[in-house]
CSV table of C-alpha atoms in Angstrom, one decimal:
chain,number,residue,atom,x,y,z
A,1,UNK,CA,-0.1,-0.4,0.2
A,2,UNK,CA,1.5,3.2,-1.3
A,3,UNK,CA,0.7,6.3,0.6
A,4,UNK,CA,1.4,10.1,0.5
A,5,UNK,CA,3.8,11.7,3.0
A,6,UNK,CA,5.9,14.3,3.9
A,7,UNK,CA,9.2,13.6,5.0
A,8,UNK,CA,11.3,16.2,5.7
A,9,UNK,CA,15.1,14.3,3.8
A,10,UNK,CA,18.0,16.0,3.6
A,11,UNK,CA,18.8,18.4,0.3
A,12,UNK,CA,22.2,15.8,0.2
A,13,UNK,CA,20.1,12.7,0.4
A,14,UNK,CA,17.8,13.7,-1.7
A,15,UNK,CA,19.8,14.8,-4.2
A,16,UNK,CA,21.3,11.4,-4.4
A,17,UNK,CA,18.1,9.6,-5.2
A,18,UNK,CA,17.2,12.3,-7.4
A,19,UNK,CA,21.3,11.0,-9.3
A,20,UNK,CA,19.4,7.4,-9.1
A,21,UNK,CA,16.2,8.6,-10.0
A,22,UNK,CA,16.5,10.0,-13.2
A,23,UNK,CA,18.9,7.4,-14.5
A,24,UNK,CA,15.6,5.1,-13.9
A,25,UNK,CA,16.1,3.3,-11.0
A,26,UNK,CA,13.8,3.4,-8.0
A,27,UNK,CA,15.2,4.5,-4.5
A,28,UNK,CA,14.4,4.7,-1.9
A,29,UNK,CA,14.5,5.6,1.9
A,30,UNK,CA,14.0,1.9,4.3
A,31,UNK,CA,13.8,0.7,8.1
A,32,UNK,CA,14.7,3.0,10.7
A,33,UNK,CA,15.2,6.0,9.7
A,34,UNK,CA,11.5,5.5,8.0
A,35,UNK,CA,9.9,4.4,11.5
A,36,UNK,CA,11.6,7.0,12.9
A,37,UNK,CA,10.1,9.4,11.0
A,38,UNK,CA,6.8,8.5,11.2
A,39,UNK,CA,7.2,8.4,15.3
A,40,UNK,CA,7.8,12.5,14.7
A,41,UNK,CA,11.6,12.0,15.2
A,42,UNK,CA,14.5,13.3,13.2
A,43,UNK,CA,16.3,10.4,12.2
A,44,UNK,CA,19.8,10.2,13.2
A,45,UNK,CA,21.0,8.4,10.0
A,46,UNK,CA,19.3,7.5,6.5
A,47,UNK,CA,19.7,4.8,4.9
A,48,UNK,CA,18.5,3.7,1.6
A,49,UNK,CA,17.6,0.9,-1.1
A,50,UNK,CA,17.5,0.5,-4.9
A,51,UNK,CA,16.8,-1.5,-8.0
A,52,UNK,CA,20.7,-0.1,-9.2
A,53,UNK,CA,23.1,-3.1,-8.9
A,54,UNK,CA,26.2,-1.7,-7.5
A,55,UNK,CA,28.1,-1.6,-10.8
A,56,UNK,CA,24.9,0.7,-12.0
A,57,UNK,CA,25.2,2.9,-8.7
A,58,UNK,CA,29.0,3.5,-9.4
A,59,UNK,CA,28.5,4.5,-12.9
A,60,UNK,CA,25.6,6.8,-12.2
A,61,UNK,CA,26.9,8.0,-8.7
A,62,UNK,CA,30.5,8.7,-10.4
A,63,UNK,CA,30.3,12.9,-9.5
A,64,UNK,CA,29.8,11.7,-5.4
A,65,UNK,CA,33.1,10.4,-3.4
A,66,UNK,CA,32.5,6.8,-3.3
A,67,UNK,CA,33.0,3.8,-0.4
A,68,UNK,CA,32.4,0.8,-1.7
A,69,UNK,CA,31.6,-0.8,2.0
A,70,UNK,CA,30.3,-3.5,1.1
A,71,UNK,CA,29.7,-4.3,-2.3
A,72,UNK,CA,30.0,-7.6,-2.4
A,73,UNK,CA,26.7,-7.9,-0.8
A,74,UNK,CA,25.1,-4.6,-2.6
A,75,UNK,CA,26.3,-1.5,-0.7
A,76,UNK,CA,27.9,1.5,-1.4
A,77,UNK,CA,28.6,4.6,0.8
A,78,UNK,CA,27.9,8.0,-1.1
A,79,UNK,CA,29.4,11.2,0.9
A,80,UNK,CA,27.6,14.0,-0.6
A,81,UNK,CA,28.2,17.6,1.5
A,82,UNK,CA,29.3,16.2,5.0
A,83,UNK,CA,27.1,13.4,5.1
A,84,UNK,CA,27.2,9.8,4.3
A,85,UNK,CA,24.3,7.4,2.6
A,86,UNK,CA,24.6,3.8,2.6
A,87,UNK,CA,22.9,2.7,-0.6
A,88,UNK,CA,21.9,-0.9,-1.0
A,89,UNK,CA,20.8,-2.4,-4.5
A,90,UNK,CA,17.0,-4.6,-3.9
A,91,UNK,CA,18.4,-8.2,-2.8
A,92,UNK,CA,16.5,-11.3,-2.1
A,93,UNK,CA,18.5,-13.1,0.7
A,94,UNK,CA,18.7,-18.0,1.0
A,95,UNK,CA,19.1,-19.7,4.1
A,96,UNK,CA,20.3,-18.5,6.7
A,97,UNK,CA,23.1,-21.6,7.7
A,98,UNK,CA,24.7,-20.2,10.4
A,99,UNK,CA,20.9,-18.8,12.2
A,100,UNK,CA,23.4,-15.0,11.4
A,101,UNK,CA,24.0,-14.6,8.0
A,102,UNK,CA,22.2,-15.4,4.6
A,103,UNK,CA,23.9,-17.7,2.6
A,104,UNK,CA,23.3,-16.4,-0.4
A,105,UNK,CA,22.2,-12.5,-1.4
A,106,UNK,CA,20.6,-12.1,-4.6
A,107,UNK,CA,20.4,-8.9,-6.6
A,108,UNK,CA,16.6,-8.0,-8.0
A,109,UNK,CA,14.4,-5.0,-8.9
A,110,UNK,CA,11.8,-5.4,-6.6
A,111,UNK,CA,11.2,-3.2,-3.8
A,112,UNK,CA,8.1,-5.1,-2.5
A,113,UNK,CA,11.1,-8.5,-2.5
A,114,UNK,CA,13.3,-7.1,-0.7
A,115,UNK,CA,11.2,-5.1,2.1
A,116,UNK,CA,9.6,-9.2,3.0
A,117,UNK,CA,13.3,-10.3,3.8
A,118,UNK,CA,12.9,-7.2,6.6
A,119,UNK,CA,13.0,-8.4,10.4
A,120,UNK,CA,9.9,-6.1,11.6
A,121,UNK,CA,6.9,-5.0,10.1
A,122,UNK,CA,8.0,-1.2,11.3
A,123,UNK,CA,11.0,-1.3,10.1
A,124,UNK,CA,10.2,-2.8,7.1
A,125,UNK,CA,8.0,0.6,5.4
A,126,UNK,CA,10.1,1.9,2.6
A,127,UNK,CA,9.5,6.2,1.3
A,128,UNK,CA,10.7,8.1,-1.4
A,129,UNK,CA,9.3,11.5,-3.0
A,130,UNK,CA,7.6,10.7,-5.2
A,131,UNK,CA,6.0,6.9,-4.4
A,132,UNK,CA,5.3,8.6,-0.8
A,133,UNK,CA,5.4,5.8,1.7
A,134,UNK,CA,5.2,1.8,0.6
A,135,UNK,CA,3.9,-0.1,3.3
A,136,UNK,CA,3.2,-3.7,2.2
A,137,UNK,CA,3.2,-5.2,5.5
A,138,UNK,CA,1.1,-2.9,8.1
A,139,UNK,CA,3.8,-1.6,9.8
A,140,UNK,CA,2.4,2.2,9.8
A,141,UNK,CA,-0.3,0.5,11.4
A,142,UNK,CA,2.2,-1.1,14.5
A,143,UNK,CA,3.8,2.1,15.2
A,144,UNK,CA,0.4,3.2,16.4
A,145,UNK,CA,-0.4,0.7,17.9
A,146,UNK,CA,3.3,0.4,19.8
A,147,UNK,CA,3.4,-2.9,18.9
A,148,UNK,CA,6.6,-4.4,17.1
A,149,UNK,CA,5.6,-7.5,14.8
A,150,UNK,CA,7.9,-9.2,13.1
A,151,UNK,CA,7.5,-9.6,8.8
A,152,UNK,CA,5.6,-13.2,8.4
A,153,UNK,CA,6.2,-16.4,10.2
A,154,UNK,CA,8.0,-15.1,13.6
A,155,UNK,CA,9.5,-18.4,13.9
A,156,UNK,CA,11.3,-18.5,11.1
A,157,UNK,CA,12.2,-14.6,11.3
A,158,UNK,CA,14.4,-15.7,14.1
A,159,UNK,CA,15.6,-19.2,12.7
A,160,UNK,CA,17.8,-16.4,10.1
A,161,UNK,CA,18.9,-14.4,12.6
A,162,UNK,CA,18.9,-15.2,16.0
A,163,UNK,CA,20.0,-11.2,16.9
A,164,UNK,CA,16.9,-10.6,16.0
A,165,UNK,CA,14.7,-11.3,18.8
A,166,UNK,CA,17.7,-9.3,21.6
A,167,UNK,CA,16.8,-6.5,18.8
A,168,UNK,CA,12.9,-6.9,19.5
A,169,UNK,CA,13.6,-6.5,23.0
A,170,UNK,CA,15.9,-3.6,22.5
A,171,UNK,CA,12.8,-1.7,19.8
A,172,UNK,CA,10.6,-2.5,23.1
A,173,UNK,CA,12.7,-1.1,25.2
A,174,UNK,CA,13.5,2.0,23.6
A,175,UNK,CA,10.4,3.0,22.0
A,176,UNK,CA,7.9,1.5,24.7
A,177,UNK,CA,6.7,-1.0,22.4
A,178,UNK,CA,4.6,-4.3,23.1
A,179,UNK,CA,6.3,-7.6,21.5
A,180,UNK,CA,3.2,-9.6,19.7
A,181,UNK,CA,2.7,-12.6,21.8
A,182,UNK,CA,3.4,-14.8,18.6
A,183,UNK,CA,6.8,-13.3,18.3
A,184,UNK,CA,7.2,-12.8,21.8
A,185,UNK,CA,6.3,-17.1,22.7
A,186,UNK,CA,8.8,-17.5,19.4
A,187,UNK,CA,11.4,-15.6,21.1
A,188,UNK,CA,11.5,-18.2,24.6
A,189,UNK,CA,11.2,-21.0,22.5
A,190,UNK,CA,14.3,-20.1,20.6
A,191,UNK,CA,16.0,-18.5,23.5
A,192,UNK,CA,18.7,-20.7,22.9
A,193,UNK,CA,20.0,-20.0,19.2
A,194,UNK,CA,21.9,-17.0,20.7
A,195,UNK,CA,24.3,-19.4,20.5
A,196,UNK,CA,24.8,-18.7,17.4
A,197,UNK,CA,25.3,-15.1,18.0
A,198,UNK,CA,28.7,-13.2,18.3
A,199,UNK,CA,28.4,-11.9,22.2
A,200,UNK,CA,29.9,-8.6,20.9
A,201,UNK,CA,26.8,-7.9,18.9
A,202,UNK,CA,24.3,-8.9,21.8
A,203,UNK,CA,26.4,-6.7,24.0
A,204,UNK,CA,25.8,-3.7,21.4
A,205,UNK,CA,22.2,-4.9,21.6
A,206,UNK,CA,22.2,-4.9,25.3
A,207,UNK,CA,23.6,-1.5,26.0
A,208,UNK,CA,21.0,0.2,24.1
A,209,UNK,CA,18.2,-1.7,25.9
A,210,UNK,CA,20.0,-1.4,29.1
A,211,UNK,CA,18.9,2.5,28.7
A,212,UNK,CA,15.6,2.4,27.1
A,213,UNK,CA,12.8,3.5,28.9
A,214,UNK,CA,11.3,-0.1,29.4
A,215,UNK,CA,14.4,-1.9,30.0
A,216,UNK,CA,13.1,-3.7,33.5
A,217,UNK,CA,9.4,-3.8,31.6
A,218,UNK,CA,11.9,-6.2,29.2
A,219,UNK,CA,13.5,-8.3,30.9
A,220,UNK,CA,10.1,-8.3,33.4
A,221,UNK,CA,8.5,-9.9,30.8
A,222,UNK,CA,11.3,-11.7,28.9
A,223,UNK,CA,13.5,-13.5,32.7
A,224,UNK,CA,14.7,-16.9,30.5
A,225,UNK,CA,16.0,-14.5,27.1
A,226,UNK,CA,17.6,-11.6,30.1
A,227,UNK,CA,19.0,-15.5,31.5
A,228,UNK,CA,20.1,-16.2,28.5
A,229,UNK,CA,22.7,-13.5,28.1
A,230,UNK,CA,23.5,-12.9,31.4
A,231,UNK,CA,23.3,-16.5,33.2
A,232,UNK,CA,24.1,-14.5,36.3
A,233,UNK,CA,20.9,-13.4,37.0
A,234,UNK,CA,19.1,-17.1,36.4
A,235,UNK,CA,19.5,-18.1,40.4
A,236,UNK,CA,17.9,-14.9,41.1
A,237,UNK,CA,14.9,-15.7,40.0
A,238,UNK,CA,12.7,-17.1,42.6
A,239,UNK,CA,15.3,-17.0,44.8
A,240,UNK,CA,13.2,-15.6,48.0
A,241,UNK,CA,15.7,-12.9,50.5
A,242,UNK,CA,13.4,-13.4,53.7
A,243,UNK,CA,14.3,-10.4,55.5
A,244,UNK,CA,12.9,-6.9,56.0
A,245,UNK,CA,14.5,-5.0,54.4
A,246,UNK,CA,12.8,-6.4,50.9
A,247,UNK,CA,10.0,-7.7,49.4
A,248,UNK,CA,10.0,-10.6,46.8
A,249,UNK,CA,13.0,-12.1,45.5
A,250,UNK,CA,16.3,-11.0,44.2
A,251,UNK,CA,15.1,-10.8,41.0
A,252,UNK,CA,12.0,-8.5,41.5
A,253,UNK,CA,14.3,-6.4,43.7
A,254,UNK,CA,16.9,-5.8,40.4
A,255,UNK,CA,13.9,-5.0,38.9
A,256,UNK,CA,12.3,-2.6,41.3
A,257,UNK,CA,16.0,-1.1,41.3
A,258,UNK,CA,16.2,-1.0,37.3
A,259,UNK,CA,13.4,1.2,37.4
A,260,UNK,CA,14.3,4.2,39.2
A,261,UNK,CA,17.7,3.8,37.5
A,262,UNK,CA,19.0,6.9,35.8
A,263,UNK,CA,19.4,5.7,32.3
A,264,UNK,CA,23.3,6.1,32.3
A,265,UNK,CA,25.1,2.3,30.9
A,266,UNK,CA,27.8,2.2,33.6
A,267,UNK,CA,24.3,2.9,36.2
A,268,UNK,CA,22.1,0.5,34.9
A,269,UNK,CA,24.8,-2.7,33.9
A,270,UNK,CA,25.8,-2.0,37.7
A,271,UNK,CA,22.4,-2.9,39.0
A,272,UNK,CA,21.0,-5.1,36.9
A,273,UNK,CA,24.7,-7.0,38.6
A,274,UNK,CA,24.2,-5.4,41.9
A,275,UNK,CA,23.1,-8.4,44.1
A,276,UNK,CA,23.8,-11.7,41.2
A,277,UNK,CA,26.3,-13.0,43.7
A,278,UNK,CA,23.0,-13.6,46.8
A,279,UNK,CA,22.0,-16.7,45.9
A,280,UNK,CA,25.7,-17.9,45.9
A,281,UNK,CA,26.1,-15.9,50.0
A,282,UNK,CA,22.6,-16.4,51.9
A,283,UNK,CA,22.3,-17.7,55.4
A,284,UNK,CA,19.5,-17.3,57.4
A,285,UNK,CA,20.3,-16.8,61.5
A,286,UNK,CA,18.3,-18.1,64.5
A,287,UNK,CA,15.2,-15.3,63.8
A,288,UNK,CA,15.2,-16.8,60.5
A,289,UNK,CA,16.6,-13.5,58.7
A,290,UNK,CA,18.7,-13.8,55.5
A,291,UNK,CA,21.7,-12.4,55.3
A,292,UNK,CA,24.1,-12.4,52.3
A,293,UNK,CA,27.4,-11.4,54.0
A,294,UNK,CA,30.1,-10.5,51.5
A,295,UNK,CA,27.2,-9.9,48.7
A,296,UNK,CA,28.4,-7.1,46.9
A,297,UNK,CA,32.1,-9.0,46.5
A,298,UNK,CA,30.7,-12.0,44.7
A,299,UNK,CA,28.5,-9.5,42.9
A,300,UNK,CA,31.3,-7.7,41.5
A,301,UNK,CA,33.6,-10.8,40.4
A,302,UNK,CA,30.8,-12.3,39.1
A,303,UNK,CA,29.4,-8.6,36.6
A,304,UNK,CA,33.8,-8.6,35.3
A,305,UNK,CA,32.5,-12.0,33.9
A,306,UNK,CA,29.2,-11.0,31.8
A,307,UNK,CA,31.3,-7.9,31.0
A,308,UNK,CA,33.8,-9.9,29.7
A,309,UNK,CA,31.6,-12.3,28.2
A,310,UNK,CA,29.4,-9.3,25.9
A,311,UNK,CA,33.6,-8.3,24.8
A,312,UNK,CA,32.6,-4.9,26.8
A,313,UNK,CA,34.9,-2.5,26.6
A,314,UNK,CA,37.4,-2.5,29.8
A,315,UNK,CA,36.9,0.7,31.0
A,316,UNK,CA,32.9,0.4,30.9
A,317,UNK,CA,33.7,-3.2,32.8
A,318,UNK,CA,36.0,-1.9,35.2
A,319,UNK,CA,33.7,1.2,36.4
A,320,UNK,CA,30.7,-1.1,36.5
A,321,UNK,CA,32.9,-3.7,38.2
A,322,UNK,CA,34.0,-1.3,41.0
A,323,UNK,CA,30.4,0.5,41.7
A,324,UNK,CA,29.2,-2.9,41.6
A,325,UNK,CA,31.6,-4.0,44.8
A,326,UNK,CA,31.3,-0.7,46.3
A,327,UNK,CA,27.1,-0.9,46.3
A,328,UNK,CA,26.4,-2.0,49.2
A,329,UNK,CA,29.3,0.2,51.5
A,330,UNK,CA,28.4,3.0,54.0
A,331,UNK,CA,28.2,6.7,52.4
A,332,UNK,CA,28.2,9.1,55.4
A,333,UNK,CA,26.7,12.6,54.6
A,334,UNK,CA,30.1,14.0,56.7
A,335,UNK,CA,32.3,16.3,54.6
A,336,UNK,CA,35.5,15.1,55.3
A,337,UNK,CA,34.0,11.5,54.0
A,338,UNK,CA,32.7,13.2,51.3
A,339,UNK,CA,35.7,14.6,50.0
A,340,UNK,CA,37.5,11.4,50.7
A,341,UNK,CA,34.5,9.1,48.4
A,342,UNK,CA,35.1,12.1,45.7
A,343,UNK,CA,39.4,12.0,45.9
A,344,UNK,CA,39.0,7.8,45.8
A,345,UNK,CA,36.7,7.9,43.7
A,346,UNK,CA,36.5,10.3,41.0
A,347,UNK,CA,34.0,13.2,40.6
A,348,UNK,CA,31.9,10.9,37.7
A,349,UNK,CA,32.1,7.7,39.1
A,350,UNK,CA,31.2,9.1,42.7
A,351,UNK,CA,27.8,10.8,41.2
A,352,UNK,CA,27.0,7.0,39.6
A,353,UNK,CA,27.9,5.0,42.4
A,354,UNK,CA,25.5,7.1,44.4
A,355,UNK,CA,23.0,6.5,41.5
A,356,UNK,CA,23.2,3.2,42.1
A,357,UNK,CA,23.2,3.6,46.0
A,358,UNK,CA,20.3,5.5,44.8
A,359,UNK,CA,18.2,2.6,43.0
A,360,UNK,CA,19.2,0.1,45.1
A,361,UNK,CA,17.3,1.9,48.0
A,362,UNK,CA,14.1,2.4,46.0
A,363,UNK,CA,14.0,-1.2,45.9
A,364,UNK,CA,13.6,-1.7,49.2
A,365,UNK,CA,11.0,-2.0,51.2
A,366,UNK,CA,9.3,1.1,51.7
A,367,UNK,CA,10.3,2.0,55.4
A,368,UNK,CA,13.7,1.4,55.2
A,369,UNK,CA,13.3,3.6,52.1
A,370,UNK,CA,12.2,6.4,53.4
A,371,UNK,CA,14.4,6.4,55.7
A,372,UNK,CA,17.6,6.3,53.7
A,373,UNK,CA,16.6,8.1,51.0
A,374,UNK,CA,17.1,11.5,52.2
A,375,UNK,CA,20.5,10.5,53.5
A,376,UNK,CA,21.3,10.0,49.5
A,377,UNK,CA,20.2,13.9,48.6
A,378,UNK,CA,22.2,15.0,51.6
A,379,UNK,CA,25.7,13.1,50.6
A,380,UNK,CA,24.6,14.4,47.0
A,381,UNK,CA,24.2,18.2,48.2
A,382,UNK,CA,27.4,18.5,49.8
A,383,UNK,CA,29.7,16.8,47.2
A,384,UNK,CA,28.1,19.6,44.9
A,385,UNK,CA,28.6,22.2,47.7
A,386,UNK,CA,32.6,20.4,47.7
A,387,UNK,CA,33.0,20.5,43.9
A,388,UNK,CA,31.8,24.2,44.2
A,389,UNK,CA,34.7,25.2,46.5
A,390,UNK,CA,37.1,24.0,44.0
A,391,UNK,CA,38.6,21.1,46.4
A,392,UNK,CA,41.8,19.5,45.4
A,393,UNK,CA,40.4,16.0,44.9
A,394,UNK,CA,43.1,15.4,42.1
A,395,UNK,CA,47.3,14.8,41.8
A,396,UNK,CA,46.4,17.7,39.4
A,397,UNK,CA,45.2,20.0,41.8
A,398,UNK,CA,48.0,19.7,43.8
A,399,UNK,CA,49.9,22.8,44.8
A,400,UNK,CA,53.8,21.0,43.5
A,401,UNK,CA,54.4,17.5,41.7
A,402,UNK,CA,57.3,15.6,41.3
A,403,UNK,CA,59.5,17.6,40.6
A,404,UNK,CA,59.5,19.8,43.8
A,405,UNK,CA,59.9,16.9,46.2
A,406,UNK,CA,63.2,15.9,44.2
A,407,UNK,CA,64.4,18.9,45.1
A,408,UNK,CA,63.4,18.7,48.5
A,409,UNK,CA,65.8,15.5,48.3
A,410,UNK,CA,64.1,12.5,47.6
A,411,UNK,CA,64.9,9.8,46.1
A,412,UNK,CA,63.5,8.5,42.6
A,413,UNK,CA,61.1,6.1,42.3
A,414,UNK,CA,57.7,4.9,44.1
A,415,UNK,CA,57.9,6.8,47.3
A,416,UNK,CA,57.7,10.2,45.5
A,417,UNK,CA,53.9,8.9,44.2
A,418,UNK,CA,53.3,7.9,47.5
A,419,UNK,CA,54.2,10.9,50.0
A,420,UNK,CA,52.3,12.9,46.9
A,421,UNK,CA,49.3,10.4,47.0
A,422,UNK,CA,49.3,11.4,50.9
A,423,UNK,CA,49.5,15.2,50.4
A,424,UNK,CA,46.4,14.4,48.4
A,425,UNK,CA,44.7,12.6,51.0
A,426,UNK,CA,45.5,15.8,53.9
A,427,UNK,CA,44.3,18.4,51.5
A,428,UNK,CA,41.5,16.8,49.8
A,429,UNK,CA,40.5,16.0,53.6
A,430,UNK,CA,40.5,20.0,54.8
A,431,UNK,CA,43.5,18.7,57.1
A,432,UNK,CA,46.5,20.4,55.1
A,433,UNK,CA,46.3,24.0,52.7
A,434,UNK,CA,46.8,23.5,49.3
A,435,UNK,CA,49.5,25.9,49.4
A,436,UNK,CA,53.8,25.1,48.3
A,437,UNK,CA,55.3,25.9,51.5
A,438,UNK,CA,52.7,23.8,53.5
A,439,UNK,CA,52.8,21.0,51.3
A,440,UNK,CA,56.6,21.1,51.6
A,441,UNK,CA,56.6,21.1,54.7
A,442,UNK,CA,54.3,18.4,55.8
A,443,UNK,CA,56.7,15.7,52.8
A,444,UNK,CA,59.4,16.7,55.1
A,445,UNK,CA,57.6,15.6,58.1
A,446,UNK,CA,56.2,12.7,56.7
A,447,UNK,CA,60.3,11.3,54.6
A,448,UNK,CA,61.9,12.7,58.0
A,449,UNK,CA,64.2,14.5,56.1
A,450,UNK,CA,66.4,16.9,57.1
C-alpha cells in the first residue's frame, strides 16, 4: 500500500535520490529512518535501497565520493555535503545456515522482495519523494499501536537471524512497544539459538536495551531471554530473601531498582548485576532472617565475567565492577568522608555510585527506602558544595609535583608517588592547605628529611 506523506529528507540525501531516479532506478529510504520519521523523531542516519546494481550505482553516482563498504553484498556509501548515505541494492536472501548471515544474496529489481526479507513490520517500510510511503506489511498500523510484529512467520525470522530476538527486546525497551504474542512465543522457544551469535553483537544490543525507558519491563516479560544472555541472573529468579529490608525475590528487587536507575549505561549495568552474588552467600540466622554477607564482592566478580563475555570495553567493565563492589558500602553524610570518596573515585564515578545506591534503595521495602533516601540526597548536596568550592581532589590540582619533592632531596621512585598521595589525602580532607610551603613542610615531616 502506497501512501502520500511528506518527509523532510536532507538536501544531501535528496540529491543522491534524484541522480538515481533520473537514471530510472527506483530509490527509497528504508528501515529505521522511515520508522523514526513516522514517530515524529529526527532520524540520526539515513539508509536507502535502490533497484540499481552496485556497478550501476557506481556509474550513476560517479560525481560523488564513493566508499565501497560492502560492495559484495550490494552496499555502497555515498558522501555528499558532509553526510554519508549507505545505499544497498534491492535483494532477496537465501537460507541462513549459521542463524546469523544469509548463505546467498541475490540482487533484484523488486522493492517488494527487498522489504519482505526484513525483520519487523515497523522496519519494513520505505519512502521516496516520488512514491510517498510504501507500507506492504502494516508497519504504520503497528507503529500507531505501539506493537512489534515480525514480517511473515516469526519463528522463521528468528531462525534466519537469532540476533533479531535481542533487537526485538531492544526496540521494545527504547520505543516502549509491546512484542506481539506470536513473536514473543517464538523468542522464548528459540532463545538458545543466541549461542550462534557473536557476544559482541549481543553486547551492543544490550547496551541500548538497558538504557531504554522500558528496560525493566522488557526484562520482566522475558526473564529466560535475560537469563540466556546473563546466566548470572538465573539463580536470582525465585530466590526469596527472607529479610525485612526487602520484599519479593532477588530478581524482583533487581527489576524494581532498575526501574528507578538513571539511564546511564554504567549505572544500569551495575544495578542489573549488583545482587547476582546473593544466592551464593545466603545464610539464615537463628531468627529466620536472611543475610548475604560479602555479596557485593562476589557480585562484582560475577559482573566482571559477564562484562568480559559480552566483550564490553575495559573502561566500562572496570567502572561497572567497581560500582557493584562498592554499592553496599556506607556513604556517610559528613563533608570529610564525602571529600575522601570524591578523591578515591573521581567525580563521575562518585555520582554514578550515588545513583546505583539510590536505585538500590528504591528497590527496598518502603520504610527502609523512606529512611535512607534523605541521607543520599544530603550526600549529593555536600558533594556539589565541595566541588563548587574548588576542592583539591586529584594530583593535577596539588600545588606541588614530584619535581619539588626531588628538589627537596627525595630519591626518584615509588616513594614520591606515595608521598604525593598522602599530601592529596590531607588536602582533600581539609587537614592541610594546598600551598607549596605547607605541602613541602608536611612532606619533610612524612619523609623525615632534614
